[in-house]
Coordinates of C-alpha atoms and ligand atoms in Angstrom, one line a residue:
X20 CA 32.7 -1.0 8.4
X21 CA 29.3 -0.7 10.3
X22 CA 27.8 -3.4 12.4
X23 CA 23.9 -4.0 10.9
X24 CA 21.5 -5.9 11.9
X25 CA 18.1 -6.8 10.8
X26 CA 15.5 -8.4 13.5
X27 CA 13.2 -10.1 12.1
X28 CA 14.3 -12.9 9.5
X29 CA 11.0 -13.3 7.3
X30 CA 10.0 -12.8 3.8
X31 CA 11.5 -9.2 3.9
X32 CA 14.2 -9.3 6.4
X33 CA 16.3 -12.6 4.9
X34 CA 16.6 -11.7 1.3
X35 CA 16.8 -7.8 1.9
X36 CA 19.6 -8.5 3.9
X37 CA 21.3 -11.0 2.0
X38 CA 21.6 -9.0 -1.1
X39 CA 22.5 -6.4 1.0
X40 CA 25.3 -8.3 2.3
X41 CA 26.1 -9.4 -1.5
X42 CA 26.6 -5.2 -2.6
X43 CA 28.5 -4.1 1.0
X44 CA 31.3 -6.5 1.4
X45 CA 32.9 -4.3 4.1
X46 CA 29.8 -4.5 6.1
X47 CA 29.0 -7.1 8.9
X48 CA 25.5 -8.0 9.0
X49 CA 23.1 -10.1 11.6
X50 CA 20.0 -12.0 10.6
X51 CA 18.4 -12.2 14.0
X52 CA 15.0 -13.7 14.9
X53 CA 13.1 -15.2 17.8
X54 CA 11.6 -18.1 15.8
X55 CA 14.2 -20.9 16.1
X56 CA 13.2 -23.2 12.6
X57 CA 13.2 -20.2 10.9
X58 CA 17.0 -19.4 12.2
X59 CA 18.1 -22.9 11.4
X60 CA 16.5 -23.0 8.4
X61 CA 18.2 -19.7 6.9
X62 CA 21.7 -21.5 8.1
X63 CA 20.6 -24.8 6.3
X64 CA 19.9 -25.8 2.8
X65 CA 16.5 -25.9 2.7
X66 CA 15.9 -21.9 3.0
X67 CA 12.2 -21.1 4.9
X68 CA 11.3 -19.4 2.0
X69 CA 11.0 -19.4 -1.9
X70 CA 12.3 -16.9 -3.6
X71 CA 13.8 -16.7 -7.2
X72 CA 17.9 -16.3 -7.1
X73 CA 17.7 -16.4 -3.1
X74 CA 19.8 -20.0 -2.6
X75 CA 22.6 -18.6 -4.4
X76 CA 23.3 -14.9 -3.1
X77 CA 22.6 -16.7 0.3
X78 CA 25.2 -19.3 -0.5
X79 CA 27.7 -16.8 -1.2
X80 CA 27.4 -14.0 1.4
X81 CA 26.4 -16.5 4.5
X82 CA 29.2 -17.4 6.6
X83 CA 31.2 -14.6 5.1
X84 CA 29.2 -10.8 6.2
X85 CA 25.7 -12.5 6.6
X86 CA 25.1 -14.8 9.5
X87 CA 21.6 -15.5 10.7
X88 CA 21.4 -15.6 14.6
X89 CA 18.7 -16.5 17.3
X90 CA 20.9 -14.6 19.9
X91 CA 18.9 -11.3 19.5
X92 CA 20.0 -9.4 22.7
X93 CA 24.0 -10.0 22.1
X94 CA 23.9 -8.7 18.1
X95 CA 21.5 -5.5 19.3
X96 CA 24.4 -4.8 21.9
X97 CA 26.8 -4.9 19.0
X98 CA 25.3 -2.9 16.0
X99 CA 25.6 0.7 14.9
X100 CA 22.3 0.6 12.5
X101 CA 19.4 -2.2 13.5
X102 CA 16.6 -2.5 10.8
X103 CA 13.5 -3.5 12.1
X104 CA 11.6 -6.0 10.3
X105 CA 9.5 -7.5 11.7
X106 CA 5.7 -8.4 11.2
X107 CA 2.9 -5.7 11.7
X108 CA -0.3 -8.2 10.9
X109 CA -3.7 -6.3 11.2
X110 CA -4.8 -6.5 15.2
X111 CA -7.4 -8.9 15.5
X112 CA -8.8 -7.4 19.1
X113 CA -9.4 -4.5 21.0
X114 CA -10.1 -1.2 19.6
X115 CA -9.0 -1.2 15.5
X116 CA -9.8 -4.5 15.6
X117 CA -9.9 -6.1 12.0
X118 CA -8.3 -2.8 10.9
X119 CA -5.5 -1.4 12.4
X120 CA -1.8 -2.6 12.7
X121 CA -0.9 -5.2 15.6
X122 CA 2.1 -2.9 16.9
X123 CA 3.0 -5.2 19.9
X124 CA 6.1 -7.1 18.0
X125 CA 7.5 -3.5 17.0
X126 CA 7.1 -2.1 20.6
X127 CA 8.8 -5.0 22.2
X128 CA 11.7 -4.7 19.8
X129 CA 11.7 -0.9 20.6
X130 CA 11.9 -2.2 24.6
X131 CA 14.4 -4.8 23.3
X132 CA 16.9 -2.1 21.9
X133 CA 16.7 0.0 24.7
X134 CA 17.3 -2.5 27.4
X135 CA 20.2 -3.9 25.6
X136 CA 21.9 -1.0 23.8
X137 CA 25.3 0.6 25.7
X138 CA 25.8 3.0 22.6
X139 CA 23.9 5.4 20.6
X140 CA 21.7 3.4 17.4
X141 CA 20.3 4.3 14.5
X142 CA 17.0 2.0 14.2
X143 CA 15.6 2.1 11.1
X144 CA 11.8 1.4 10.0
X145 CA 12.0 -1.1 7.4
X146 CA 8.3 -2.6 8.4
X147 CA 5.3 -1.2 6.9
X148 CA 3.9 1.1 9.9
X149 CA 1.0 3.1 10.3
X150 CA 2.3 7.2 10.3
X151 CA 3.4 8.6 12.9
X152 CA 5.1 5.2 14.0
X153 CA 8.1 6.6 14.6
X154 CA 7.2 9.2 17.1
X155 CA 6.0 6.5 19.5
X156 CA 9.3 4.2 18.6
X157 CA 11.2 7.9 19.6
X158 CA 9.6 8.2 23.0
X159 CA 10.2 4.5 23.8
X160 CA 13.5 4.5 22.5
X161 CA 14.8 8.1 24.1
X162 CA 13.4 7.5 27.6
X163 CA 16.4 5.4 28.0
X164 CA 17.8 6.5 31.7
X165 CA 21.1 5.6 30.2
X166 CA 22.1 8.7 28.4
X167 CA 21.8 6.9 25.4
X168 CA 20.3 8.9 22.3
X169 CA 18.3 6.8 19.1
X170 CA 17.8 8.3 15.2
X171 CA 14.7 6.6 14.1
X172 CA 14.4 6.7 10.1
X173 CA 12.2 5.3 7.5
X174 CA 12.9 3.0 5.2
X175 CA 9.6 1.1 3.9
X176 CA 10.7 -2.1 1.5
X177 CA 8.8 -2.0 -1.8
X178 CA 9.9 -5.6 -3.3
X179 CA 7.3 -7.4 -4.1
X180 CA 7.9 -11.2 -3.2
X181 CA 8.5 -13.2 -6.3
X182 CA 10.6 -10.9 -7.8
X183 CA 12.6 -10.0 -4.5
X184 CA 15.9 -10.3 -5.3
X185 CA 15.3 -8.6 -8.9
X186 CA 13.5 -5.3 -7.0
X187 CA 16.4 -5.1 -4.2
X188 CA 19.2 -5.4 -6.5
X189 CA 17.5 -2.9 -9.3
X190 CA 14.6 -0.6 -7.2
X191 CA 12.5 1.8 -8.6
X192 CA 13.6 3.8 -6.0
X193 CA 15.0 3.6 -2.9
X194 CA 13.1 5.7 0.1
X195 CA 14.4 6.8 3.1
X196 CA 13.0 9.4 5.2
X197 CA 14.3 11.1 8.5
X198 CA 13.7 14.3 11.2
X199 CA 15.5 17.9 9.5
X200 CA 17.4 18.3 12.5
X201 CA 21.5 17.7 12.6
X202 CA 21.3 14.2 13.8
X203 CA 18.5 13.3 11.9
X204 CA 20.3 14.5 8.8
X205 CA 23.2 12.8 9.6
X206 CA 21.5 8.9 10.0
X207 CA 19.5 9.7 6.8
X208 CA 22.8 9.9 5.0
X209 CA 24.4 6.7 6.9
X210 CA 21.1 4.4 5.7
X211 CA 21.6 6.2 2.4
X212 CA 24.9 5.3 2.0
X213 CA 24.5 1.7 2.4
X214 CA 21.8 2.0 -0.5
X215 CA 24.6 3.9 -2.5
X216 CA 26.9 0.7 -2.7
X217 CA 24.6 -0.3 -5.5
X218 CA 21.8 1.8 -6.1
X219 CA 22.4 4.8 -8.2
X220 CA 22.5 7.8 -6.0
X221 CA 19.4 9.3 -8.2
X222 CA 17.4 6.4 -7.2
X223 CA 17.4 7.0 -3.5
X224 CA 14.8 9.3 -2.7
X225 CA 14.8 11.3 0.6
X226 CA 11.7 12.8 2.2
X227 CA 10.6 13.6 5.9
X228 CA 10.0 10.5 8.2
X229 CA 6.1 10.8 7.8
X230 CA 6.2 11.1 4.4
X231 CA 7.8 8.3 4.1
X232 CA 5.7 6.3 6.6
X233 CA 2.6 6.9 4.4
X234 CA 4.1 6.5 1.1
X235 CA 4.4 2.3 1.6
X236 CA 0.9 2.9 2.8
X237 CA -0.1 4.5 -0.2
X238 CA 2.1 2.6 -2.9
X239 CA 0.1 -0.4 -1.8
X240 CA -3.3 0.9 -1.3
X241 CA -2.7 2.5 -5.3
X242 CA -1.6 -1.0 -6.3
X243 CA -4.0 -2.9 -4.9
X244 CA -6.7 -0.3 -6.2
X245 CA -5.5 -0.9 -10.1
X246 CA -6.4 -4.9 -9.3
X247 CA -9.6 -4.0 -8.0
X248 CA -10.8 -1.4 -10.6
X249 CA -9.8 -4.2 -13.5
X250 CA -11.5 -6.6 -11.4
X251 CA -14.7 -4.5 -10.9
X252 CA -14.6 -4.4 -15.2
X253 CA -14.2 -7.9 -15.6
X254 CA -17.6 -8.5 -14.2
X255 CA -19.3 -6.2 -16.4
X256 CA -17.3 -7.4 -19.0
X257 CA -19.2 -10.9 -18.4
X258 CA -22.3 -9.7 -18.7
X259 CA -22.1 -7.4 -21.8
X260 CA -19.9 -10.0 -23.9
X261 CA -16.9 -7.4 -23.5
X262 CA -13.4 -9.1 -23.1
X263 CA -11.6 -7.7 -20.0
X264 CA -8.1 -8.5 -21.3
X265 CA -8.6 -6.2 -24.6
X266 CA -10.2 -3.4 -22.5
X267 CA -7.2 -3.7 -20.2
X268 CA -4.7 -3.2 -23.0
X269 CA -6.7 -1.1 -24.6
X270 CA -6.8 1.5 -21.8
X271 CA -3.3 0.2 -20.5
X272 CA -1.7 1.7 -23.8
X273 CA -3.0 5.6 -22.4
X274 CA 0.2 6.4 -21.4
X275 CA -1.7 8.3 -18.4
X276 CA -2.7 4.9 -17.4
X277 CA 0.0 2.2 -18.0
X278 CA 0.0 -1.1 -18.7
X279 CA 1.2 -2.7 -15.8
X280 CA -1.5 -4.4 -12.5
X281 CA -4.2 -4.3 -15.0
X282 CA -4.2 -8.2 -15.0
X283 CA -8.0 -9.3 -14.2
X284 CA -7.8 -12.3 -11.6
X285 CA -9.8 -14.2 -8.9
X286 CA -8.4 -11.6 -6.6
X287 CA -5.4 -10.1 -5.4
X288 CA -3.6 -11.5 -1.9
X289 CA -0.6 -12.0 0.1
X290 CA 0.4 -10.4 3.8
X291 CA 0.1 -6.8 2.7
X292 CA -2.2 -5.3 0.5
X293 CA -5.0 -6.1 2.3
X294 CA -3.8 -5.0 5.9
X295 CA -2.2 -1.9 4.4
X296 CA -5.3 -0.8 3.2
X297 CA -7.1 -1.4 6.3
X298 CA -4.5 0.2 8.2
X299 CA -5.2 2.8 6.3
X300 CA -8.9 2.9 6.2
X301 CA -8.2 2.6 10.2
X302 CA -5.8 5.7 9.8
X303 CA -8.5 7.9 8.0
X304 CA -11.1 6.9 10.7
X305 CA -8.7 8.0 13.5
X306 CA -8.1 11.4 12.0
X307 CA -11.9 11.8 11.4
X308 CA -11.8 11.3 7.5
X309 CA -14.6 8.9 7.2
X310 CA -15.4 9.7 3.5
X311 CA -11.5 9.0 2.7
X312 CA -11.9 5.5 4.6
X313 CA -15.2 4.6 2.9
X314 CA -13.0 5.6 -0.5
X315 CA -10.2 3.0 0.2
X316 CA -12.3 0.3 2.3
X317 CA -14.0 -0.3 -1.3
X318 CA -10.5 -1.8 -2.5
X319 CA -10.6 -4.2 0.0
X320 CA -14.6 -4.7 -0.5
X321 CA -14.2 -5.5 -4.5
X322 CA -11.2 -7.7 -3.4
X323 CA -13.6 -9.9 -1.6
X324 CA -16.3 -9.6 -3.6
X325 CA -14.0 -10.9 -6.8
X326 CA -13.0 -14.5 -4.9
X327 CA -16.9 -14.7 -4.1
X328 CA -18.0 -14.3 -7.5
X329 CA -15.7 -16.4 -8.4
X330 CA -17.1 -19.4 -6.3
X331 CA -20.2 -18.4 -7.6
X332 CA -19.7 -18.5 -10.8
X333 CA -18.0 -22.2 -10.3
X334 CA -21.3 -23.2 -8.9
X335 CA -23.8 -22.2 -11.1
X336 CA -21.8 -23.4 -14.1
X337 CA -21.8 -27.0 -12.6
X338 CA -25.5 -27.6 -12.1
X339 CA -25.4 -25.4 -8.4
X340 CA -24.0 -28.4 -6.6
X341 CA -20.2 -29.5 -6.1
X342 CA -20.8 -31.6 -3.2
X343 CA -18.6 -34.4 -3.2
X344 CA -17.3 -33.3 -6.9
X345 CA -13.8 -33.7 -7.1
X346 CA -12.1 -30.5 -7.9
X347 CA -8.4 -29.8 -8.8
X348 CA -7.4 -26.1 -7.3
X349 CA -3.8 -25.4 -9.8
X350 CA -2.1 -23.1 -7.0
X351 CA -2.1 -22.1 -3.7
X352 CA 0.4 -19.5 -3.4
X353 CA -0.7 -15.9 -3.8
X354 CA 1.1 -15.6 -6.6
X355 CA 3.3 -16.9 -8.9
X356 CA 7.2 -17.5 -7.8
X357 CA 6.7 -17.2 -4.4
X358 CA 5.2 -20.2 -1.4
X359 CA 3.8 -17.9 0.5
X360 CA -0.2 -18.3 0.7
X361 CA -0.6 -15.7 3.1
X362 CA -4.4 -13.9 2.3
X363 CA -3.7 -16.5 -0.8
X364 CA -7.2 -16.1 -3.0
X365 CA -6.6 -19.3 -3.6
X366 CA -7.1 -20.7 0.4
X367 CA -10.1 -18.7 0.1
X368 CA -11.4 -20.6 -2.9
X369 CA -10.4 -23.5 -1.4
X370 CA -12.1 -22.9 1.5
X371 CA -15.8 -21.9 0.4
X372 CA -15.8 -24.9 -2.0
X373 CA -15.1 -27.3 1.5
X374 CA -18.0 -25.4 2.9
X375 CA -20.0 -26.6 -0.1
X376 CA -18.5 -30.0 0.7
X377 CA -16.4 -30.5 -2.6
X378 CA -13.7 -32.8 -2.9
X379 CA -10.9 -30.0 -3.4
X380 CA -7.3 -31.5 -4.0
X381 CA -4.7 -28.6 -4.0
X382 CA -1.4 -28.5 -6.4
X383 CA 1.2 -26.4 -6.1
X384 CA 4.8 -26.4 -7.1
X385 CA 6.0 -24.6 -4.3
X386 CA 3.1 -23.6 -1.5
X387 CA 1.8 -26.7 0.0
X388 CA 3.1 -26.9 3.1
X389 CA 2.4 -23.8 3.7
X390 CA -1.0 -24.1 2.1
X391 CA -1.4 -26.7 4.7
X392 CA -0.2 -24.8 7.8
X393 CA -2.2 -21.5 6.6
X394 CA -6.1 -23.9 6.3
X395 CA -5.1 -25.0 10.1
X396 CA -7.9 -27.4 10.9
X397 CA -9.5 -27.4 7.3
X398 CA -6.6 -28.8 5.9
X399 CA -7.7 -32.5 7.2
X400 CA -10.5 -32.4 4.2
X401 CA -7.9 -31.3 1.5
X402 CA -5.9 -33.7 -0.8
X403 CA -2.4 -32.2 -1.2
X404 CA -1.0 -32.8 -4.4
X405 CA 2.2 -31.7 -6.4
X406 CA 1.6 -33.4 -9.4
X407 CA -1.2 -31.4 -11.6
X408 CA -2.4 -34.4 -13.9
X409 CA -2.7 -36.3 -10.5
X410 CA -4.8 -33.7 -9.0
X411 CA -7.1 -33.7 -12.0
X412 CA -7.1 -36.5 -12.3
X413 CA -11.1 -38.0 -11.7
X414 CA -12.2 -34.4 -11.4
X415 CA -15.3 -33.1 -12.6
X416 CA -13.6 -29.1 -12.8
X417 CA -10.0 -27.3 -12.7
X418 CA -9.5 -24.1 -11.2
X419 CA -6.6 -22.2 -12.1
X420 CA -5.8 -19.7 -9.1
X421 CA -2.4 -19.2 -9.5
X422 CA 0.0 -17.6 -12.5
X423 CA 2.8 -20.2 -12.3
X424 CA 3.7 -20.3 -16.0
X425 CA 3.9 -24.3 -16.1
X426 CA 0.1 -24.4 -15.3
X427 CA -0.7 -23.0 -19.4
X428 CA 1.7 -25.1 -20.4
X429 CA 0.3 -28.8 -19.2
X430 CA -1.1 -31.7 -21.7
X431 CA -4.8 -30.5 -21.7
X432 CA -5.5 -33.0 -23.6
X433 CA -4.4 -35.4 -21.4
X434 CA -6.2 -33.7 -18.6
X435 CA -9.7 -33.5 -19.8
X436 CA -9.1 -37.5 -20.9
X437 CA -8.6 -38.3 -17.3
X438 CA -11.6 -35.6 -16.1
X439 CA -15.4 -36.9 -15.3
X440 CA -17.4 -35.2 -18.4
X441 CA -18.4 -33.0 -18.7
X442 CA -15.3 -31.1 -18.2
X443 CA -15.1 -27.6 -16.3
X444 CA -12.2 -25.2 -16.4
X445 CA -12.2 -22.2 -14.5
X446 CA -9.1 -19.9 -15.1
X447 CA -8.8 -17.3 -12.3
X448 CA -5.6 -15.9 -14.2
X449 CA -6.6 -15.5 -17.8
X450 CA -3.2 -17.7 -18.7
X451 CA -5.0 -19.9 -20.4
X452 CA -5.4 -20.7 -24.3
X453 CA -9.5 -20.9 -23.8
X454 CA -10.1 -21.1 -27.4
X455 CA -8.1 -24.5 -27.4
X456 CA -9.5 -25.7 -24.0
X457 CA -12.9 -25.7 -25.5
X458 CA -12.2 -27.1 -29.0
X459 CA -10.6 -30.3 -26.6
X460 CA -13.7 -30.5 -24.8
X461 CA -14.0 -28.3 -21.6
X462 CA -16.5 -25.8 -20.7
X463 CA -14.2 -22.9 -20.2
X464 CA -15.2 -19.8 -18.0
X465 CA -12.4 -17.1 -17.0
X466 CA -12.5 -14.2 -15.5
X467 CA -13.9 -10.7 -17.5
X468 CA -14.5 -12.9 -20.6
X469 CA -17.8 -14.6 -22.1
X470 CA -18.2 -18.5 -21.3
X471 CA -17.0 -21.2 -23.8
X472 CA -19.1 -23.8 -23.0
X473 CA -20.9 -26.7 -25.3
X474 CA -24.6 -27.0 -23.7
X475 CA -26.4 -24.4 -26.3
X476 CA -27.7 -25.0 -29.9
X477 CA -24.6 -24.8 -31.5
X478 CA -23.1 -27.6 -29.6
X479 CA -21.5 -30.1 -32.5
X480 CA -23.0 -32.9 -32.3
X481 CA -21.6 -36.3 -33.8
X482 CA -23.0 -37.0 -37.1
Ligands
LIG1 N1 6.3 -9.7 2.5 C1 6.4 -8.7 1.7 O1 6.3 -8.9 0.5 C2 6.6 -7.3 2.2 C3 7.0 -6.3 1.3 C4 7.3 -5.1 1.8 C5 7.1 -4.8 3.2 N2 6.7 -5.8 4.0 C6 6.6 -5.5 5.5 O2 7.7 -6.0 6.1 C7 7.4 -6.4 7.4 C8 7.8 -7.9 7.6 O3 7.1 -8.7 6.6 P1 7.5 -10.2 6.4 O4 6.6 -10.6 5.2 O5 9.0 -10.3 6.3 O6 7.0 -10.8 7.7 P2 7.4 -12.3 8.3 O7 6.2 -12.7 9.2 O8 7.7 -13.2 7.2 O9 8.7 -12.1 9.2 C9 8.7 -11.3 10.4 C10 9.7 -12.0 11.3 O10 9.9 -11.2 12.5 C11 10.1 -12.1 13.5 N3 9.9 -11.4 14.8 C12 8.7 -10.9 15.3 N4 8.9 -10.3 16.5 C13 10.3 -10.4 16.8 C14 11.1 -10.0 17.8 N5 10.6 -9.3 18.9 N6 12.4 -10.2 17.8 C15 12.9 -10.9 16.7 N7 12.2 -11.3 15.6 C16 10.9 -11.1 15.7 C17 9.1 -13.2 13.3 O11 9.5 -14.3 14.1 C18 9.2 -13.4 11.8 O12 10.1 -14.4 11.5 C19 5.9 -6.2 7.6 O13 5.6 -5.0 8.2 C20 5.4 -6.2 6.1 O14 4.2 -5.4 6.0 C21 6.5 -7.1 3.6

């Protein structure tokens, strides 16, 4: 039996662990985090976070190997392997600012570890970190004066919220990466071990620690680059009559391509892909390879450009004024299945329509409180809204900015009955049915594809 324990309890930490729990039985493991609510919220009913199949592995492991603790000193004394999770946001002063990672919650775990450890640890990397991380986390941790020595290894999480529990119990792969030497060797095999209990051992892919480091680095800054190539294509696809879904599956079936994160949207979002990138663009910079920075800051640039032209493109189709239009936003969440809003596309929508003094109401099923917590100050000018025929309900235009699959499912024509006329739909996901949307009435513009829209010549008219 090994004593583990994760600090920090967030989106990765919590259901890592508990389906880690679930698979090792004979394993003790301790949730531990400095934010209170969140501790008594993993220990409640009402889990911090949303997360398909998360209530019920937590149900059945909590109590029993998994116990979520604020008491972060006592649990480091105790454990034999400590994954560190916590959050590495972008630093947002000094020098890097707006670019490279904020490492001040890692080093004051490091200083944590060291000041309460009495026996050797294996701490293990399971944030995302710049590379070379771990040779600063080393020199902290081993300049211990109490004899004690630390094995740092790498082991980046690739789950992608949403489909958390689905992507820890079944990875792709598995990576862990760690120093040549004996000792080194030797923790490598006790992290891979754990992974073992469920994850065939083919699956678990070993590398050196800076390898490792920089492959979460460039998994993301790879997928986020797929979304923003399809992206760039969708708008030439509106201007040339193109359809950006067919060219996607048309080049997605080139088995050199693949089909998969070639979905055309208003952008893409959440708490990494964007800071990884710019990490990295900060990374190139730092080792003097501005042409490689310039090559990957362009991800990030189309990213931004997308949720823009997106806005745009909302105002010029409705006359170039939304002031004090009432407009329902369907989704706040980055994405579908999950309530985190974090760099949501969707708060950023939200937010450049306020600044052209709509009347936004937000629905989501899942992500308004923390929709509400994330617009801070803006939020006092946003009508919150579960219910999606409430929220469009009076409006003069929808905006579809999330994939939750119960959005292309609603009573349209319902919706457009209830909607000032005429009636806008802008679909930011392509789930729509926009053929149908417009034969009920609306004026239907999505992303990558021509308009729909009934103001031309061949507008029916009543007879
Ligand atoms: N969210 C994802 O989908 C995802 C996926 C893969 C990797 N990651 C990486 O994993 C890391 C964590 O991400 P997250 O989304 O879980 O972040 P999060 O903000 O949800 O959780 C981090 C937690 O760490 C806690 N914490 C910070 N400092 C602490 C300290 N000194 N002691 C104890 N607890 C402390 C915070 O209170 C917070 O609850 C990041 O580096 C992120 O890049 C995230």
């Amino acid at each position: 039996m090994a004593n583990i324990v994760c600090i920090g309890a967030g989106y990765v930490g919590g259901p890592t662990m508990a389906v880690m729990a679930q698979n090792c039985p004979h394993h003790r493991i301790v949730v531990v985090d400095i934010n209170e609510a969140r501790i008594a919220a993993w220990q409640s009913d009402h889990l911090p976070i949303y997360e398909p199949g998360l209530d019920e592995i937590v149900r059945a492991v909590r109590g029993k190997n998994l116990v979520f603790s604020t008491e972060v000193d006592r649990h480091i004394a105790e454990a034999d392997i400590i994954f560190v999770s916590v959050n590495t946001p972008t630093k947002m002063f000094g020098q890097g600012a707006g670019r490279a990672a904020d490492l001040q919650h890692w080093e004051k775990t490091a200083r944590q570890i060291v000041r309460n450890a009495t026996t050797p640890k294996i701490v293990v990397e399971k944030s995302t970190l710049p590379v070379r991380t771990a040779e600063a986390m080393e020199h902290i941790l081993n300049s211990n004066d109490k004899g004690l020595y630390f094995d740092v290894v790498s082991n980046p999480e690739f789950l992608a919220e949403g489909t958390a529990i689905r992507d820890m119990q079944a990875p792709d792969r598995v990576l862990v990466g760690a120093h040549t030497t004996p000792s080194g060797r030797k923790a490598l095999e006790a992290v891979v071990e754990i992974y073992a209990n469920w994850v065939p051992r083919e699956r678990i892919i070993t590398t050196n620690l800076w390898s490792s480091e920089l492959s979460k680095l460039t998994a993301n800054a790879f997928l986020a680059q797929r979304i923003s190539s399809i992206n760039a294509i969708s708008a030439l696809c509106e201007q040339t009559e193109a359809d950006v879904t067919e060219v996607a599956h048309a080049i997605g079936m080139d088995s050199r391509i693949g089909p998969k994160f070639l979905r055309a949207s208003v952008g893409f979002g959440g708490s990494c892909f964007q800071k990884d990138i710019l990490n990295l663009v900060y990374l190139c910079e730092y080792y003097g390879l501005p042409e490689v920075a310039h090559y990957w800051e362009q991800v990030v640039r189309m990213n931004e450009y997308q949720e823009a032209r997106f806005v745009s493109n909302m105002l010029s189709a409705m006359f170039n004024t939304v002031a004090g239009k009432r407009i329902a936003l369907l989704g706040a969440a980055f994405k579908a299945h999950t309530s985190d809003t974090r760099e949501s596309p969707a708060l950023a929508v939200c937010r450049a329509l306020l600044d052209e003094r709509a009347a936004v109401v937000l629905s989501d099923p899942h992500a308004l409180d923390n929709a509400r917590a994330d617009l801070g100050d803006q939020a006092a000018q946003v009508i919150f809204e579960p219910d999606p025929y409430a929220a469009a309900d009076g409006a003069y235009a929808i905006a579809v900015l999330t994939e939750w699959p119960q959005f292309a499912s609603l009573d349209y024509e319902a919706i457009f009955r209830s909607m000032v006329k005429p009636a806008f739909i802008f679909d930011g996901r392509d789930i729509l049915d926009h053929r149908r949307l417009f034969d009920i009435g609306f004026n239907v513009y999505a992303i990558g594809k021509p308009p729909l829209v009934h103001f031309n010549s061949s507008t029916p008219r009543p007879s």
